[in-house]
Amino acid sequence: MDNMTEKEKKVVEELRKRTINDVTPKMLEDTSIFYRFAKARDFNIVEAENMLRKHIAWRKELEIDTILTDYEPPEVLLKYAPTTFICFDKKGNAVRLQDCGRADVKGLLSLATKKEWEKYCAFVIEQDLDKIIKQRGNLGRPSFFSLEDLADFSYANAISMKTLQFLFPNVKMFVDNYPEILMSITIINAPFYFSWTFAAIKPILPSTVAQKVRIYGKVKYFIIIFQESLKKTCGHYGWKEVLTEEIDVDSLPAYLGGNRTDPDGNPLCESFIVRGQPIPKSYYMQNRVKKTISRI
């Protein structure tokens, strides 16, 4: 924010003036909010205002301001959604691990409705935003280090429409409502056929987000990052070094290259990491409804 031009500063101030009576006190806890929405629309005041007003309406619909105190996440999502806050990196960014490769995509889609998933994902993001503000105070814009582990990502999942049905709405919710908070998206253990999945998702990613994606393979071959503008390659002999350079080794799980283990020495840190796993059909929505009806 310190590097804004005078013209950009005027746009941010104009956005604040136009919407200050509509944003809530909770939203203003993030002092970068007007800057983030202005930058997300390349400092076009009309587009930035439109985006922010849609966000305000979305927050009201999902009751985001009170989501951390009033919302009770479904137990099945807490148990099976393969996402975990790990730590803060050396710059104070929240590091969140998604164990995507092992995820039971069909099972995840069957656990909850699209709207329930949207609210749960918003809850997770708001939790991390709250952690960031408490960790470093409200200094500058909050930022995330998103770590996606694609170990065991199957060919079937790579070409499945169910994978896209799960990813699309959640990715769109994030880019529409939480602009300019990603420091990086680091994808590790990516098989070569992940390129097909990424190619399908990339069109909905803003260019500022796509440029922050780093993709590393799991074997000796290299995978080219899919943005032509970057022209980078990342390989197997890189991602652990990158993680340990950016994250303190005592905070990073051992299987990711750090020193952190479970109390019993398990390097997979299964005592706190929610890993992708097969989901019993008894947890599917329709089967839970049947059980409820049978008890009446």
CSV table of C-alpha atoms in Angstrom, one decimal:
chain,number,residue,atom,x,y,z
A,1,MET,CA,0.0,0.0,0.0
A,2,ASP,CA,3.0,2.3,0.6
A,3,ASN,CA,3.8,2.2,-3.1
A,4,MET,CA,0.6,3.6,-4.4
A,5,THR,CA,0.6,6.4,-6.9
A,6,GLU,CA,-1.3,9.6,-6.1
A,7,LYS,CA,-4.0,8.6,-8.6
A,8,GLU,CA,-4.4,5.2,-6.9
A,9,LYS,CA,-4.6,6.8,-3.5
A,10,LYS,CA,-7.4,9.0,-4.8
A,11,VAL,CA,-9.3,6.0,-6.1
A,12,VAL,CA,-9.0,4.2,-2.7
A,13,GLU,CA,-10.2,7.3,-0.9
A,14,GLU,CA,-13.1,7.7,-3.3
A,15,LEU,CA,-14.1,4.1,-2.7
A,16,ARG,CA,-14.0,4.6,1.0
A,17,LYS,CA,-16.2,7.7,0.7
A,18,ARG,CA,-18.7,5.9,-1.5
A,19,THR,CA,-19.1,2.9,0.7
A,20,ILE,CA,-18.2,3.9,4.3
A,21,ASN,CA,-21.9,4.0,5.3
A,22,ASP,CA,-22.4,0.5,4.1
A,23,VAL,CA,-19.4,-1.4,5.4
A,24,THR,CA,-19.6,-2.8,8.9
A,25,PRO,CA,-17.3,-2.1,11.8
A,26,LYS,CA,-16.2,-5.8,11.5
A,27,MET,CA,-15.1,-5.1,7.9
A,28,LEU,CA,-13.1,-2.1,9.0
A,29,GLU,CA,-11.0,-4.2,11.3
A,30,ASP,CA,-9.1,-4.8,8.1
A,31,THR,CA,-7.6,-1.4,7.4
A,32,SER,CA,-6.6,-2.5,3.9
A,33,ILE,CA,-10.1,-3.4,2.7
A,34,PHE,CA,-10.6,-0.4,0.4
A,35,TYR,CA,-7.2,-0.8,-1.1
A,36,ARG,CA,-7.7,-4.5,-1.7
A,37,PHE,CA,-10.9,-4.1,-3.6
A,38,ALA,CA,-9.6,-1.1,-5.6
A,39,LYS,CA,-6.4,-3.0,-6.6
A,40,ALA,CA,-8.4,-6.1,-7.5
A,41,ARG,CA,-10.2,-4.0,-10.2
A,42,ASP,CA,-7.0,-2.2,-11.3
A,43,PHE,CA,-8.1,1.0,-9.5
A,44,ASN,CA,-11.2,1.4,-11.7
A,45,ILE,CA,-13.6,3.1,-9.2
A,46,VAL,CA,-16.8,1.9,-10.9
A,47,GLU,CA,-15.7,-1.8,-11.0
A,48,ALA,CA,-14.2,-1.6,-7.5
A,49,GLU,CA,-17.3,-0.2,-6.0
A,50,ASN,CA,-19.5,-2.8,-7.7
A,51,MET,CA,-17.2,-5.6,-6.4
A,52,LEU,CA,-17.2,-4.2,-2.9
A,53,ARG,CA,-21.0,-3.8,-2.8
A,54,LYS,CA,-21.5,-7.4,-4.0
A,55,HIS,CA,-19.1,-8.5,-1.2
A,56,ILE,CA,-21.1,-6.5,1.4
A,57,ALA,CA,-24.3,-8.2,0.3
A,58,TRP,CA,-22.6,-11.6,0.3
A,59,ARG,CA,-21.4,-11.0,3.9
A,60,LYS,CA,-24.9,-10.1,5.0
A,61,GLU,CA,-26.4,-13.1,3.4
A,62,LEU,CA,-24.0,-15.5,5.0
A,63,GLU,CA,-23.8,-13.5,8.3
A,64,ILE,CA,-20.0,-13.3,8.0
A,65,ASP,CA,-19.6,-10.6,10.7
A,66,THR,CA,-20.7,-13.1,13.4
A,67,ILE,CA,-19.6,-16.3,11.7
A,68,LEU,CA,-16.8,-16.9,14.3
A,69,THR,CA,-19.1,-16.6,17.2
A,70,ASP,CA,-22.6,-17.8,16.0
A,71,TYR,CA,-21.8,-20.4,13.3
A,72,GLU,CA,-21.4,-24.0,14.3
A,73,PRO,CA,-19.6,-25.9,11.5
A,74,PRO,CA,-21.1,-29.4,10.8
A,75,GLU,CA,-19.1,-32.1,12.5
A,76,VAL,CA,-18.7,-34.0,9.2
A,77,LEU,CA,-17.0,-31.0,7.6
A,78,LEU,CA,-14.7,-30.5,10.6
A,79,LYS,CA,-13.8,-34.2,10.4
A,80,TYR,CA,-13.4,-34.7,6.6
A,81,ALA,CA,-12.6,-31.4,5.0
A,82,PRO,CA,-8.9,-31.8,4.3
A,83,THR,CA,-7.8,-28.3,5.3
A,84,THR,CA,-5.6,-27.3,8.3
A,85,PHE,CA,-4.0,-24.1,9.6
A,86,ILE,CA,-0.4,-25.1,10.1
A,87,CYS,CA,1.4,-22.0,11.4
A,88,PHE,CA,2.6,-18.5,10.3
A,89,ASP,CA,5.5,-18.2,7.9
A,90,LYS,CA,8.5,-16.0,8.5
A,91,LYS,CA,6.7,-13.0,7.2
A,92,GLY,CA,3.6,-13.5,9.3
A,93,ASN,CA,1.5,-15.0,6.6
A,94,ALA,CA,-1.0,-17.7,7.6
A,95,VAL,CA,0.0,-21.0,6.2
A,96,ARG,CA,-2.9,-23.3,5.4
A,97,LEU,CA,-2.4,-26.8,4.1
A,98,GLN,CA,-5.0,-28.5,1.8
A,99,ASP,CA,-4.4,-32.2,1.5
A,100,CYS,CA,-6.0,-32.2,-1.9
A,101,GLY,CA,-4.4,-35.3,-3.5
A,102,ARG,CA,-6.0,-37.8,-1.1
A,103,ALA,CA,-9.4,-36.1,-0.9
A,104,ASP,CA,-12.5,-38.1,-1.6
A,105,VAL,CA,-14.1,-35.6,-4.0
A,106,LYS,CA,-17.3,-37.6,-4.5
A,107,GLY,CA,-17.6,-38.0,-0.7
A,108,LEU,CA,-16.9,-34.3,0.0
A,109,LEU,CA,-19.6,-33.3,-2.5
A,110,SER,CA,-22.0,-35.6,-0.8
A,111,LEU,CA,-21.4,-34.3,2.7
A,112,ALA,CA,-23.0,-30.9,2.3
A,113,THR,CA,-24.9,-28.6,-0.1
A,114,LYS,CA,-23.0,-26.1,-2.2
A,115,LYS,CA,-24.2,-23.3,0.1
A,116,GLU,CA,-23.1,-25.2,3.2
A,117,TRP,CA,-19.6,-25.7,1.7
A,118,GLU,CA,-19.5,-22.0,0.8
A,119,LYS,CA,-20.3,-21.0,4.4
A,120,TYR,CA,-17.8,-23.5,5.8
A,121,CYS,CA,-15.0,-22.2,3.5
A,122,ALA,CA,-15.8,-18.6,4.5
A,123,PHE,CA,-15.6,-19.7,8.2
A,124,VAL,CA,-12.2,-21.2,7.6
A,125,ILE,CA,-10.9,-18.0,5.9
A,126,GLU,CA,-12.3,-15.8,8.6
A,127,GLN,CA,-10.6,-17.9,11.2
A,128,ASP,CA,-7.3,-17.3,9.5
A,129,LEU,CA,-7.9,-13.6,9.1
A,130,ASP,CA,-8.7,-13.4,12.8
A,131,LYS,CA,-5.4,-15.3,13.6
A,132,ILE,CA,-3.4,-12.9,11.4
A,133,ILE,CA,-4.8,-9.8,13.0
A,134,LYS,CA,-4.2,-11.2,16.5
A,135,GLN,CA,-0.7,-12.3,15.5
A,136,ARG,CA,0.7,-9.1,14.1
A,137,GLY,CA,-1.9,-6.5,14.8
A,138,ASN,CA,-3.8,-4.6,12.1
A,139,LEU,CA,-0.6,-3.6,10.3
A,140,GLY,CA,-1.0,-3.7,6.5
A,141,ARG,CA,-3.1,-6.1,4.6
A,142,PRO,CA,-3.5,-9.7,5.8
A,143,SER,CA,-2.0,-12.4,3.6
A,144,PHE,CA,-2.1,-16.2,3.2
A,145,PHE,CA,0.4,-18.8,2.2
A,146,SER,CA,-1.7,-21.6,0.6
A,147,LEU,CA,0.0,-25.0,0.4
A,148,GLU,CA,-1.7,-27.6,-1.7
A,149,ASP,CA,-0.4,-31.2,-1.4
A,150,LEU,CA,-1.3,-33.3,-4.4
A,151,ALA,CA,0.3,-36.5,-3.3
A,152,ASP,CA,-1.8,-39.5,-4.5
A,153,PHE,CA,-3.9,-37.2,-6.8
A,154,SER,CA,-5.4,-39.8,-9.1
A,155,TYR,CA,-5.9,-39.6,-12.9
A,156,ALA,CA,-9.6,-40.3,-12.3
A,157,ASN,CA,-9.9,-37.2,-10.1
A,158,ALA,CA,-7.9,-35.1,-12.5
A,159,ILE,CA,-10.4,-35.7,-15.3
A,160,SER,CA,-13.5,-35.9,-13.2
A,161,MET,CA,-16.2,-33.3,-13.5
A,162,LYS,CA,-16.9,-33.8,-9.8
A,163,THR,CA,-13.4,-32.3,-9.0
A,164,LEU,CA,-14.3,-29.2,-10.9
A,165,GLN,CA,-17.8,-29.1,-9.4
A,166,PHE,CA,-16.2,-29.0,-6.0
A,167,LEU,CA,-13.4,-26.5,-6.8
A,168,PHE,CA,-15.2,-24.0,-9.0
A,169,PRO,CA,-17.7,-22.5,-6.6
A,170,ASN,CA,-15.2,-22.4,-3.7
A,171,VAL,CA,-12.4,-20.8,-5.8
A,172,LYS,CA,-14.9,-18.3,-7.2
A,173,MET,CA,-16.1,-17.4,-3.7
A,174,PHE,CA,-12.6,-16.8,-2.6
A,175,VAL,CA,-11.5,-14.6,-5.5
A,176,ASP,CA,-14.8,-12.6,-5.5
A,177,ASN,CA,-14.7,-11.9,-1.7
A,178,TYR,CA,-11.2,-12.0,-0.5
A,179,PRO,CA,-9.1,-10.2,-3.1
A,180,GLU,CA,-5.4,-9.4,-2.7
A,181,ILE,CA,-4.7,-11.5,0.3
A,182,LEU,CA,-2.8,-14.4,-1.2
A,183,MET,CA,1.0,-14.3,-0.9
A,184,SER,CA,1.4,-17.5,-2.8
A,185,ILE,CA,-0.3,-20.7,-3.8
A,186,THR,CA,2.4,-23.5,-3.6
A,187,ILE,CA,1.3,-26.8,-5.1
A,188,ILE,CA,3.5,-29.8,-4.3
A,189,ASN,CA,3.7,-33.4,-5.5
A,190,ALA,CA,1.8,-32.5,-8.7
A,191,PRO,CA,1.5,-35.3,-11.3
A,192,PHE,CA,1.8,-34.4,-14.9
A,193,TYR,CA,-1.9,-34.8,-15.6
A,194,PHE,CA,-2.7,-32.0,-13.0
A,195,SER,CA,-2.1,-29.7,-15.9
A,196,TRP,CA,-5.5,-30.5,-17.3
A,197,THR,CA,-7.2,-29.7,-14.0
A,198,PHE,CA,-5.3,-26.4,-13.7
A,199,ALA,CA,-6.1,-25.4,-17.2
A,200,ALA,CA,-9.8,-25.7,-16.4
A,201,ILE,CA,-9.5,-23.6,-13.3
A,202,LYS,CA,-7.1,-21.0,-14.5
A,203,PRO,CA,-9.7,-18.9,-16.5
A,204,ILE,CA,-11.6,-18.0,-13.3
A,205,LEU,CA,-8.3,-16.9,-11.5
A,206,PRO,CA,-7.4,-13.2,-11.7
A,207,SER,CA,-4.1,-12.7,-13.3
A,208,THR,CA,-2.7,-11.4,-10.0
A,209,VAL,CA,-3.6,-14.7,-8.4
A,210,ALA,CA,-2.4,-16.9,-11.3
A,211,GLN,CA,1.0,-15.3,-11.2
A,212,LYS,CA,1.4,-16.4,-7.6
A,213,VAL,CA,1.0,-20.1,-8.3
A,214,ARG,CA,4.1,-22.3,-7.9
A,215,ILE,CA,3.8,-25.9,-9.0
A,216,TYR,CA,6.3,-28.6,-8.1
A,217,GLY,CA,6.3,-32.2,-9.3
A,218,LYS,CA,6.8,-35.2,-7.1
A,219,VAL,CA,9.5,-37.1,-9.1
A,220,LYS,CA,12.6,-36.1,-11.0
A,221,TYR,CA,10.9,-34.6,-14.0
A,222,PHE,CA,10.0,-31.0,-14.1
A,223,ILE,CA,6.6,-29.4,-14.3
A,224,ILE,CA,6.3,-26.0,-16.0
A,225,ILE,CA,4.3,-23.4,-14.2
A,226,PHE,CA,1.4,-22.8,-16.5
A,227,GLN,CA,1.5,-19.0,-16.8
A,228,GLU,CA,3.4,-18.1,-20.0
A,229,SER,CA,4.4,-14.8,-18.4
A,230,LEU,CA,6.4,-16.5,-15.7
A,231,LYS,CA,8.5,-19.0,-17.7
A,232,LYS,CA,9.6,-20.8,-14.6
A,233,THR,CA,10.2,-24.4,-13.9
A,234,CYS,CA,9.9,-26.1,-10.5
A,235,GLY,CA,11.1,-29.6,-9.7
A,236,HIS,CA,11.2,-32.3,-7.1
A,237,TYR,CA,14.4,-31.0,-5.7
A,238,GLY,CA,12.9,-27.6,-4.9
A,239,TRP,CA,9.7,-27.6,-2.9
A,240,LYS,CA,11.1,-28.7,0.5
A,241,GLU,CA,13.9,-26.1,0.1
A,242,VAL,CA,11.3,-23.4,-0.7
A,243,LEU,CA,9.2,-24.4,2.3
A,244,THR,CA,12.0,-24.4,4.8
A,245,GLU,CA,13.3,-21.1,3.5
A,246,GLU,CA,9.9,-19.5,4.0
A,247,ILE,CA,8.6,-21.3,7.0
A,248,ASP,CA,10.4,-22.0,10.3
A,249,VAL,CA,11.4,-25.7,10.4
A,250,ASP,CA,10.1,-26.1,13.9
A,251,SER,CA,6.7,-25.1,12.8
A,252,LEU,CA,6.7,-27.1,9.5
A,253,PRO,CA,5.6,-30.8,9.7
A,254,ALA,CA,8.5,-33.2,9.3
A,255,TYR,CA,7.0,-34.9,6.2
A,256,LEU,CA,7.1,-31.5,4.5
A,257,GLY,CA,10.7,-31.0,5.3
A,258,GLY,CA,10.5,-29.5,8.8
A,259,ASN,CA,11.1,-30.7,12.3
A,260,ARG,CA,7.6,-30.8,13.7
A,261,THR,CA,6.1,-34.1,14.7
A,262,ASP,CA,3.2,-35.5,16.8
A,263,PRO,CA,4.0,-36.0,20.5
A,264,ASP,CA,4.6,-39.7,19.6
A,265,GLY,CA,7.1,-38.8,16.9
A,266,ASN,CA,4.8,-39.3,13.9
A,267,PRO,CA,6.2,-37.1,11.1
A,268,LEU,CA,2.8,-37.0,9.4
A,269,CYS,CA,1.4,-34.9,12.3
A,270,GLU,CA,-1.9,-36.6,12.2
A,271,SER,CA,-2.9,-35.3,15.6
A,272,PHE,CA,-3.7,-31.9,14.1
A,273,ILE,CA,-3.7,-32.2,10.3
A,274,VAL,CA,-7.0,-33.2,8.7
A,275,ARG,CA,-5.9,-35.5,5.9
A,276,GLY,CA,-7.9,-36.5,2.8
A,277,GLN,CA,-9.5,-39.9,3.3
A,278,PRO,CA,-12.3,-42.1,2.1
A,279,ILE,CA,-15.7,-40.9,3.5
A,280,PRO,CA,-18.1,-43.6,4.6
A,281,LYS,CA,-21.4,-43.4,2.7
A,282,SER,CA,-23.2,-43.3,6.0
A,283,TYR,CA,-22.1,-39.7,6.3
A,284,TYR,CA,-23.6,-38.7,2.9
A,285,MET,CA,-26.4,-36.1,3.2
A,286,GLN,CA,-29.2,-38.4,1.9
A,287,ASN,CA,-28.1,-41.2,4.2
A,288,ARG,CA,-28.1,-38.9,7.2
A,289,VAL,CA,-31.6,-37.8,6.4
A,290,LYS,CA,-32.8,-41.4,6.1
A,291,LYS,CA,-31.3,-42.1,9.6
A,292,THR,CA,-33.1,-39.1,11.0
A,293,ILE,CA,-36.4,-40.1,9.5
A,294,SER,CA,-36.1,-43.7,10.7
A,295,ARG,CA,-35.8,-42.4,14.3
A,296,ILE,CA,-39.0,-40.4,14.1
